[in-house]
Amino acid sequence: LAKTTQPISMDSYEGQEVNITCSHNNIATNDYITWYQQFPSQGPRFIIQGYKTKVTNEVASLFIPADRKSSTLSLPRVSLSDTAVYYCLVGDRPNTGGFKTIFGAGTRLFVKA
Amino acid sequence: NAGVTQTPKFQVLKTGQSMTLQCAQDMNHNSMYWYRQDPGMGLRLIYYSASEGTTDKGEVPNGYNVSRLNKREFSLRLESAAPSQTSVYFCASSETSQETQYFGPGTRLLVL
């Protein structure tokens, strides 16, 4: 089963760029990489999704190397409101069929003033 | 669109009681999911439904049952609640199993 590994926590200051890396060594050919953000007492919220190379939207960028065994979420110029838990998610299709989502423990980002 | 809605928002049960958590989505999504999140932990998949009429176990299915009532609704039932099931329960839906998941606000369950 594809699993992900992320740093447990990170600290940053307002205005800095934050890069969170996720390892997914067993990623399957058809799997996409998705990142979610979760604030306290709320459900996770989609940030960005990619398959390879680089994806950018109004919130973040996602960098995926050619071997796809890792990915890096980049948050430009973070603010206090970016303090949250960030989850890296890789689709997982076991041989028996179906789909099982594997959320790791996530990375707790704390942005300081 | 309301997105994904969950009821109730909060529930207290005694050990051995049963209850059903309700989830509905109005986005015409095919896939729906139930997760639990324990304090300070990530989400763990309990059950999922890839499409209407199908359900399958996730990582932690023991002690739970689900029903995909129709395309919109996916319920989670605890037949005999245990203190270990104290958690926050999130329902989610997605257009297909590889698409973005949209989460509900969660149900906080306390089992005494």
PDB file of C-alpha atoms in Angstrom:
ATOM      1  CA  LEU A   1       0.000   0.000   0.000  1.00  0.00           C
ATOM      2  CA  ALA A   2       1.267   3.447  -0.841  1.00  0.00           C
ATOM      3  CA  LYS A   3       2.011   5.444   2.295  1.00  0.00           C
ATOM      4  CA  THR A   4       3.293   8.921   2.805  1.00  0.00           C
ATOM      5  CA  THR A   5       5.895  10.351   5.141  1.00  0.00           C
ATOM      6  CA  GLN A   6       5.954  14.015   6.124  1.00  0.00           C
ATOM      7  CA  PRO A   7       7.691  16.046   8.834  1.00  0.00           C
ATOM      8  CA  ILE A   8       5.583  16.141  11.964  1.00  0.00           C
ATOM      9  CA  SER A   9       5.844  19.903  12.403  1.00  0.00           C
ATOM     10  CA  MET A  10       7.416  23.047  10.986  1.00  0.00           C
ATOM     11  CA  ASP A  11       7.724  26.604  12.188  1.00  0.00           C
ATOM     12  CA  SER A  12       7.947  29.686  10.016  1.00  0.00           C
ATOM     13  CA  TYR A  13       7.577  33.449  10.152  1.00  0.00           C
ATOM     14  CA  GLU A  14       5.141  35.652   8.324  1.00  0.00           C
ATOM     15  CA  GLY A  15       6.274  36.542   4.822  1.00  0.00           C
ATOM     16  CA  GLN A  16       8.563  33.546   4.413  1.00  0.00           C
ATOM     17  CA  GLU A  17       8.205  30.813   1.818  1.00  0.00           C
ATOM     18  CA  VAL A  18       7.457  27.409   3.314  1.00  0.00           C
ATOM     19  CA  ASN A  19       8.284  24.116   1.637  1.00  0.00           C
ATOM     20  CA  ILE A  20       6.815  20.875   2.974  1.00  0.00           C
ATOM     21  CA  THR A  21       8.135  17.658   1.475  1.00  0.00           C
ATOM     22  CA  CYS A  22       6.265  14.369   1.354  1.00  0.00           C
ATOM     23  CA  SER A  23       7.809  10.987   0.570  1.00  0.00           C
ATOM     24  CA  HIS A  24       5.737   8.371  -1.252  1.00  0.00           C
ATOM     25  CA  ASN A  25       8.176   5.710  -2.428  1.00  0.00           C
ATOM     26  CA  ASN A  26       5.507   3.196  -3.475  1.00  0.00           C
ATOM     27  CA  ILE A  27       3.412   5.525  -5.591  1.00  0.00           C
ATOM     28  CA  ALA A  28       1.619   3.714  -8.404  1.00  0.00           C
ATOM     29  CA  THR A  29       1.674   4.725 -12.042  1.00  0.00           C
ATOM     30  CA  ASN A  30      -1.896   6.006 -12.060  1.00  0.00           C
ATOM     31  CA  ASP A  31      -1.797   7.772  -8.692  1.00  0.00           C
ATOM     32  CA  TYR A  32      -2.102  11.507  -8.305  1.00  0.00           C
ATOM     33  CA  ILE A  33      -0.636  13.479  -5.416  1.00  0.00           C
ATOM     34  CA  THR A  34      -3.012  15.704  -3.514  1.00  0.00           C
ATOM     35  CA  TRP A  35      -2.443  18.128  -0.659  1.00  0.00           C
ATOM     36  CA  TYR A  36      -5.056  19.186   1.857  1.00  0.00           C
ATOM     37  CA  GLN A  37      -5.116  21.842   4.567  1.00  0.00           C
ATOM     38  CA  GLN A  38      -6.952  21.462   7.857  1.00  0.00           C
ATOM     39  CA  PHE A  39      -7.739  24.147  10.401  1.00  0.00           C
ATOM     40  CA  PRO A  40      -8.769  23.226  13.953  1.00  0.00           C
ATOM     41  CA  SER A  41     -12.371  22.007  14.250  1.00  0.00           C
ATOM     42  CA  GLN A  42     -12.817  21.873  10.479  1.00  0.00           C
ATOM     43  CA  GLY A  43     -12.640  19.225   7.816  1.00  0.00           C
ATOM     44  CA  PRO A  44      -9.663  19.150   5.446  1.00  0.00           C
ATOM     45  CA  ARG A  45      -9.764  21.426   2.432  1.00  0.00           C
ATOM     46  CA  PHE A  46      -8.196  20.749  -0.974  1.00  0.00           C
ATOM     47  CA  ILE A  47      -5.136  22.852  -1.815  1.00  0.00           C
ATOM     48  CA  ILE A  48      -3.527  21.417  -4.912  1.00  0.00           C
ATOM     49  CA  GLN A  49      -3.152  18.251  -6.953  1.00  0.00           C
ATOM     50  CA  GLY A  50      -0.554  17.086  -9.454  1.00  0.00           C
ATOM     51  CA  TYR A  51       0.808  14.099 -11.333  1.00  0.00           C
ATOM     52  CA  LYS A  52       4.297  15.203 -12.373  1.00  0.00           C
ATOM     53  CA  THR A  53       6.563  18.244 -12.774  1.00  0.00           C
ATOM     54  CA  LYS A  54       5.078  21.465 -11.421  1.00  0.00           C
ATOM     55  CA  VAL A  55       1.586  22.667 -10.723  1.00  0.00           C
ATOM     56  CA  THR A  56       0.715  26.159  -9.522  1.00  0.00           C
ATOM     57  CA  ASN A  57      -2.528  27.744  -8.428  1.00  0.00           C
ATOM     58  CA  GLU A  58      -3.466  30.886  -6.556  1.00  0.00           C
ATOM     59  CA  VAL A  59      -2.658  29.293  -3.207  1.00  0.00           C
ATOM     60  CA  ALA A  60       0.420  27.118  -3.652  1.00  0.00           C
ATOM     61  CA  SER A  61       2.833  25.317  -5.943  1.00  0.00           C
ATOM     62  CA  LEU A  62       3.492  21.613  -6.093  1.00  0.00           C
ATOM     63  CA  PHE A  63       6.827  20.265  -7.277  1.00  0.00           C
ATOM     64  CA  ILE A  64       7.094  16.602  -8.295  1.00  0.00           C
ATOM     65  CA  PRO A  65      10.407  15.128  -9.488  1.00  0.00           C
ATOM     66  CA  ALA A  66      10.602  12.744 -12.416  1.00  0.00           C
ATOM     67  CA  ASP A  67      10.644   9.612 -10.248  1.00  0.00           C
ATOM     68  CA  ARG A  68       7.509  10.822  -8.388  1.00  0.00           C
ATOM     69  CA  LYS A  69       8.743   9.293  -5.144  1.00  0.00           C
ATOM     70  CA  SER A  70       8.347  12.610  -3.358  1.00  0.00           C
ATOM     71  CA  SER A  71       6.585  15.923  -3.722  1.00  0.00           C
ATOM     72  CA  THR A  72       7.035  19.388  -2.235  1.00  0.00           C
ATOM     73  CA  LEU A  73       4.245  21.762  -1.367  1.00  0.00           C
ATOM     74  CA  SER A  74       5.409  25.367  -1.550  1.00  0.00           C
ATOM     75  CA  LEU A  75       3.477  28.141   0.202  1.00  0.00           C
ATOM     76  CA  PRO A  76       4.714  31.594  -0.847  1.00  0.00           C
ATOM     77  CA  ARG A  77       4.841  34.365   1.738  1.00  0.00           C
ATOM     78  CA  VAL A  78       2.888  32.657   4.516  1.00  0.00           C
ATOM     79  CA  SER A  79       0.694  34.571   6.924  1.00  0.00           C
ATOM     80  CA  LEU A  80      -0.589  33.762  10.401  1.00  0.00           C
ATOM     81  CA  SER A  81      -3.751  32.344   8.839  1.00  0.00           C
ATOM     82  CA  ASP A  82      -1.718  29.627   7.131  1.00  0.00           C
ATOM     83  CA  THR A  83      -1.149  27.982  10.506  1.00  0.00           C
ATOM     84  CA  ALA A  84      -2.767  24.575   9.971  1.00  0.00           C
ATOM     85  CA  VAL A  85      -2.078  20.909   9.385  1.00  0.00           C
ATOM     86  CA  TYR A  86      -1.085  19.966   5.847  1.00  0.00           C
ATOM     87  CA  TYR A  87      -1.710  16.467   4.525  1.00  0.00           C
ATOM     88  CA  CYS A  88      -0.095  14.788   1.568  1.00  0.00           C
ATOM     89  CA  LEU A  89      -2.335  12.195  -0.003  1.00  0.00           C
ATOM     90  CA  VAL A  90      -1.588   9.572  -2.633  1.00  0.00           C
ATOM     91  CA  GLY A  91      -4.263   7.452  -4.237  1.00  0.00           C
ATOM     92  CA  ASP A  92      -3.930   3.764  -3.444  1.00  0.00           C
ATOM     93  CA  ARG A  93      -5.407   0.918  -5.422  1.00  0.00           C
ATOM     94  CA  PRO A  94      -4.677  -2.489  -3.884  1.00  0.00           C
ATOM     95  CA  ASN A  95      -4.734  -5.564  -6.099  1.00  0.00           C
ATOM     96  CA  THR A  96      -8.178  -6.557  -4.911  1.00  0.00           C
ATOM     97  CA  GLY A  97      -9.632  -3.474  -6.496  1.00  0.00           C
ATOM     98  CA  GLY A  98     -11.266  -0.457  -5.017  1.00  0.00           C
ATOM     99  CA  PHE A  99      -9.642   2.584  -3.584  1.00  0.00           C
ATOM    100  CA  LYS A 100      -8.270   3.250  -0.158  1.00  0.00           C
ATOM    101  CA  THR A 101      -7.256   6.715   0.833  1.00  0.00           C
ATOM    102  CA  ILE A 102      -4.207   6.968   2.999  1.00  0.00           C
ATOM    103  CA  PHE A 103      -3.923  10.158   5.006  1.00  0.00           C
ATOM    104  CA  GLY A 104      -0.723  10.384   6.993  1.00  0.00           C
ATOM    105  CA  ALA A 105      -0.393  12.239  10.263  1.00  0.00           C
ATOM    106  CA  GLY A 106       0.194  15.480   8.387  1.00  0.00           C
ATOM    107  CA  THR A 107       2.583  18.345   9.001  1.00  0.00           C
ATOM    108  CA  ARG A 108       1.645  20.945  11.595  1.00  0.00           C
ATOM    109  CA  LEU A 109       2.757  24.319  10.290  1.00  0.00           C
ATOM    110  CA  PHE A 110       2.963  27.119  12.835  1.00  0.00           C
ATOM    111  CA  VAL A 111       3.449  30.608  11.455  1.00  0.00           C
ATOM    112  CA  LYS A 112       4.790  33.197  13.876  1.00  0.00           C
ATOM    113  CA  ALA A 113       4.495  36.967  13.696  1.00  0.00           C
TER     114      ALA A 113
ATOM    115  CA  ASN B   1     -24.985  24.297  -2.848  1.00  0.00           C
ATOM    116  CA  ALA B   2     -24.529  23.181   0.739  1.00  0.00           C
ATOM    117  CA  GLY B   3     -21.709  20.795  -0.196  1.00  0.00           C
ATOM    118  CA  VAL B   4     -21.333  18.020   2.354  1.00  0.00           C
ATOM    119  CA  THR B   5     -23.558  18.149   5.418  1.00  0.00           C
ATOM    120  CA  GLN B   6     -23.343  16.003   8.528  1.00  0.00           C
ATOM    121  CA  THR B   7     -25.719  15.441  11.408  1.00  0.00           C
ATOM    122  CA  PRO B   8     -25.524  15.608  14.316  1.00  0.00           C
ATOM    123  CA  LYS B   9     -22.712  18.076  15.029  1.00  0.00           C
ATOM    124  CA  PHE B  10     -22.120  16.674  18.491  1.00  0.00           C
ATOM    125  CA  GLN B  11     -23.286  13.576  20.336  1.00  0.00           C
ATOM    126  CA  VAL B  12     -22.692  11.975  23.701  1.00  0.00           C
ATOM    127  CA  LEU B  13     -23.346   8.250  24.039  1.00  0.00           C
ATOM    128  CA  LYS B  14     -23.058   5.729  26.813  1.00  0.00           C
ATOM    129  CA  THR B  15     -21.104   2.553  26.236  1.00  0.00           C
ATOM    130  CA  GLY B  16     -23.245   0.015  24.418  1.00  0.00           C
ATOM    131  CA  GLN B  17     -25.650   2.509  22.869  1.00  0.00           C
ATOM    132  CA  SER B  18     -26.117   2.649  19.140  1.00  0.00           C
ATOM    133  CA  MET B  19     -26.411   5.572  16.792  1.00  0.00           C
ATOM    134  CA  THR B  20     -26.252   6.524  13.140  1.00  0.00           C
ATOM    135  CA  LEU B  21     -24.259   9.415  11.748  1.00  0.00           C
ATOM    136  CA  GLN B  22     -25.817  10.961   8.685  1.00  0.00           C
ATOM    137  CA  CYS B  23     -24.036  12.441   5.701  1.00  0.00           C
ATOM    138  CA  ALA B  24     -25.421  13.976   2.529  1.00  0.00           C
ATOM    139  CA  GLN B  25     -23.864  15.709  -0.467  1.00  0.00           C
ATOM    140  CA  ASP B  26     -25.522  17.778  -3.164  1.00  0.00           C
ATOM    141  CA  MET B  27     -22.677  17.782  -5.702  1.00  0.00           C
ATOM    142  CA  ASN B  28     -23.814  14.638  -7.554  1.00  0.00           C
ATOM    143  CA  HIS B  29     -20.606  12.892  -6.531  1.00  0.00           C
ATOM    144  CA  ASN B  30     -20.171   9.186  -7.075  1.00  0.00           C
ATOM    145  CA  SER B  31     -17.766   8.424  -4.222  1.00  0.00           C
ATOM    146  CA  MET B  32     -18.295   8.997  -0.525  1.00  0.00           C
ATOM    147  CA  TYR B  33     -16.122   8.333   2.536  1.00  0.00           C
ATOM    148  CA  TRP B  34     -16.188   8.140   6.309  1.00  0.00           C
ATOM    149  CA  TYR B  35     -13.093   9.029   8.330  1.00  0.00           C
ATOM    150  CA  ARG B  36     -12.323   9.314  11.983  1.00  0.00           C
ATOM    151  CA  GLN B  37      -9.822  11.684  13.498  1.00  0.00           C
ATOM    152  CA  ASP B  38      -8.543  11.204  17.021  1.00  0.00           C
ATOM    153  CA  PRO B  39      -7.037  14.154  18.919  1.00  0.00           C
ATOM    154  CA  GLY B  40      -3.728  15.244  17.423  1.00  0.00           C
ATOM    155  CA  MET B  41      -3.862  12.525  14.789  1.00  0.00           C
ATOM    156  CA  GLY B  42      -4.435  12.310  11.075  1.00  0.00           C
ATOM    157  CA  LEU B  43      -7.535  10.974   9.406  1.00  0.00           C
ATOM    158  CA  ARG B  44      -8.168   7.262   9.128  1.00  0.00           C
ATOM    159  CA  LEU B  45     -10.551   5.827   6.604  1.00  0.00           C
ATOM    160  CA  ILE B  46     -13.354   3.746   8.094  1.00  0.00           C
ATOM    161  CA  TYR B  47     -15.439   2.867   5.044  1.00  0.00           C
ATOM    162  CA  TYR B  48     -15.891   4.205   1.582  1.00  0.00           C
ATOM    163  CA  SER B  49     -18.354   3.894  -1.244  1.00  0.00           C
ATOM    164  CA  ALA B  50     -16.816   4.181  -4.686  1.00  0.00           C
ATOM    165  CA  SER B  51     -20.238   4.435  -6.298  1.00  0.00           C
ATOM    166  CA  GLU B  52     -23.902   4.061  -5.450  1.00  0.00           C
ATOM    167  CA  GLY B  53     -24.653   0.517  -4.391  1.00  0.00           C
ATOM    168  CA  THR B  54     -21.111  -0.371  -3.346  1.00  0.00           C
ATOM    169  CA  THR B  55     -19.288  -0.088  -0.050  1.00  0.00           C
ATOM    170  CA  ASP B  56     -15.900  -1.305   1.100  1.00  0.00           C
ATOM    171  CA  LYS B  57     -13.781  -1.336   4.210  1.00  0.00           C
ATOM    172  CA  GLY B  58     -11.034   1.145   4.893  1.00  0.00           C
ATOM    173  CA  GLU B  59      -8.256   1.038   7.464  1.00  0.00           C
ATOM    174  CA  VAL B  60     -10.369   0.867  10.638  1.00  0.00           C
ATOM    175  CA  PRO B  61     -13.803  -0.685   9.904  1.00  0.00           C
ATOM    176  CA  ASN B  62     -14.268  -2.729  13.074  1.00  0.00           C
ATOM    177  CA  GLY B  63     -17.257  -1.639  15.131  1.00  0.00           C
ATOM    178  CA  TYR B  64     -18.899   0.247  12.279  1.00  0.00           C
ATOM    179  CA  ASN B  65     -21.353  -0.389   9.480  1.00  0.00           C
ATOM    180  CA  VAL B  66     -22.324   1.802   6.568  1.00  0.00           C
ATOM    181  CA  SER B  67     -25.186   2.221   4.166  1.00  0.00           C
ATOM    182  CA  ARG B  68     -25.085   4.012   0.826  1.00  0.00           C
ATOM    183  CA  LEU B  69     -28.758   4.854   0.864  1.00  0.00           C
ATOM    184  CA  ASN B  70     -28.697   6.561  -2.523  1.00  0.00           C
ATOM    185  CA  LYS B  71     -26.250   8.669  -4.475  1.00  0.00           C
ATOM    186  CA  ARG B  72     -26.601  11.586  -2.062  1.00  0.00           C
ATOM    187  CA  GLU B  73     -26.515   9.869   1.317  1.00  0.00           C
ATOM    188  CA  PHE B  74     -23.961   7.722   3.128  1.00  0.00           C
ATOM    189  CA  SER B  75     -24.596   6.814   6.759  1.00  0.00           C
ATOM    190  CA  LEU B  76     -22.290   5.392   9.402  1.00  0.00           C
ATOM    191  CA  ARG B  77     -23.698   3.230  12.192  1.00  0.00           C
ATOM    192  CA  LEU B  78     -22.212   2.321  15.535  1.00  0.00           C
ATOM    193  CA  GLU B  79     -24.099  -0.727  16.784  1.00  0.00           C
ATOM    194  CA  SER B  80     -22.593  -0.832  20.277  1.00  0.00           C
ATOM    195  CA  ALA B  81     -20.542   2.241  21.054  1.00  0.00           C
ATOM    196  CA  ALA B  82     -17.271   1.917  22.954  1.00  0.00           C
ATOM    197  CA  PRO B  83     -15.106   4.618  24.569  1.00  0.00           C
ATOM    198  CA  SER B  84     -12.431   3.869  21.932  1.00  0.00           C
ATOM    199  CA  GLN B  85     -14.831   5.260  19.348  1.00  0.00           C
ATOM    200  CA  THR B  86     -14.679   8.721  20.888  1.00  0.00           C
ATOM    201  CA  SER B  87     -13.477  10.790  17.976  1.00  0.00           C
ATOM    202  CA  VAL B  88     -14.384  13.350  15.360  1.00  0.00           C
ATOM    203  CA  TYR B  89     -16.030  11.770  12.341  1.00  0.00           C
ATOM    204  CA  PHE B  90     -15.732  13.343   8.913  1.00  0.00           C
ATOM    205  CA  CYS B  91     -17.705  12.494   5.848  1.00  0.00           C
ATOM    206  CA  ALA B  92     -16.334  13.353   2.410  1.00  0.00           C
ATOM    207  CA  SER B  93     -17.345  12.989  -1.201  1.00  0.00           C
ATOM    208  CA  SER B  94     -15.632  13.147  -4.574  1.00  0.00           C
ATOM    209  CA  GLU B  95     -16.692  12.906  -8.175  1.00  0.00           C
ATOM    210  CA  THR B  96     -14.653   9.742  -8.601  1.00  0.00           C
ATOM    211  CA  SER B  97     -12.244   7.955  -6.303  1.00  0.00           C
ATOM    212  CA  GLN B  98      -9.268   9.847  -7.764  1.00  0.00           C
ATOM    213  CA  GLU B  99     -10.797  13.284  -7.637  1.00  0.00           C
ATOM    214  CA  THR B 100     -10.615  15.945  -4.936  1.00  0.00           C
ATOM    215  CA  GLN B 101     -12.471  15.069  -1.764  1.00  0.00           C
ATOM    216  CA  TYR B 102     -14.798  17.604  -0.189  1.00  0.00           C
ATOM    217  CA  PHE B 103     -15.262  17.258   3.536  1.00  0.00           C
ATOM    218  CA  GLY B 104     -18.165  17.954   5.833  1.00  0.00           C
ATOM    219  CA  PRO B 105     -17.849  19.911   9.094  1.00  0.00           C
ATOM    220  CA  GLY B 106     -17.514  16.792  11.221  1.00  0.00           C
ATOM    221  CA  THR B 107     -19.435  15.109  14.036  1.00  0.00           C
ATOM    222  CA  ARG B 108     -17.873  15.115  17.477  1.00  0.00           C
ATOM    223  CA  LEU B 109     -18.717  11.906  19.297  1.00  0.00           C
ATOM    224  CA  LEU B 110     -18.047  11.267  22.962  1.00  0.00           C
ATOM    225  CA  VAL B 111     -18.631   7.770  24.315  1.00  0.00           C
ATOM    226  CA  LEU B 112     -18.715   7.526  28.092  1.00  0.00           C
TER     227      LEU B 112
END
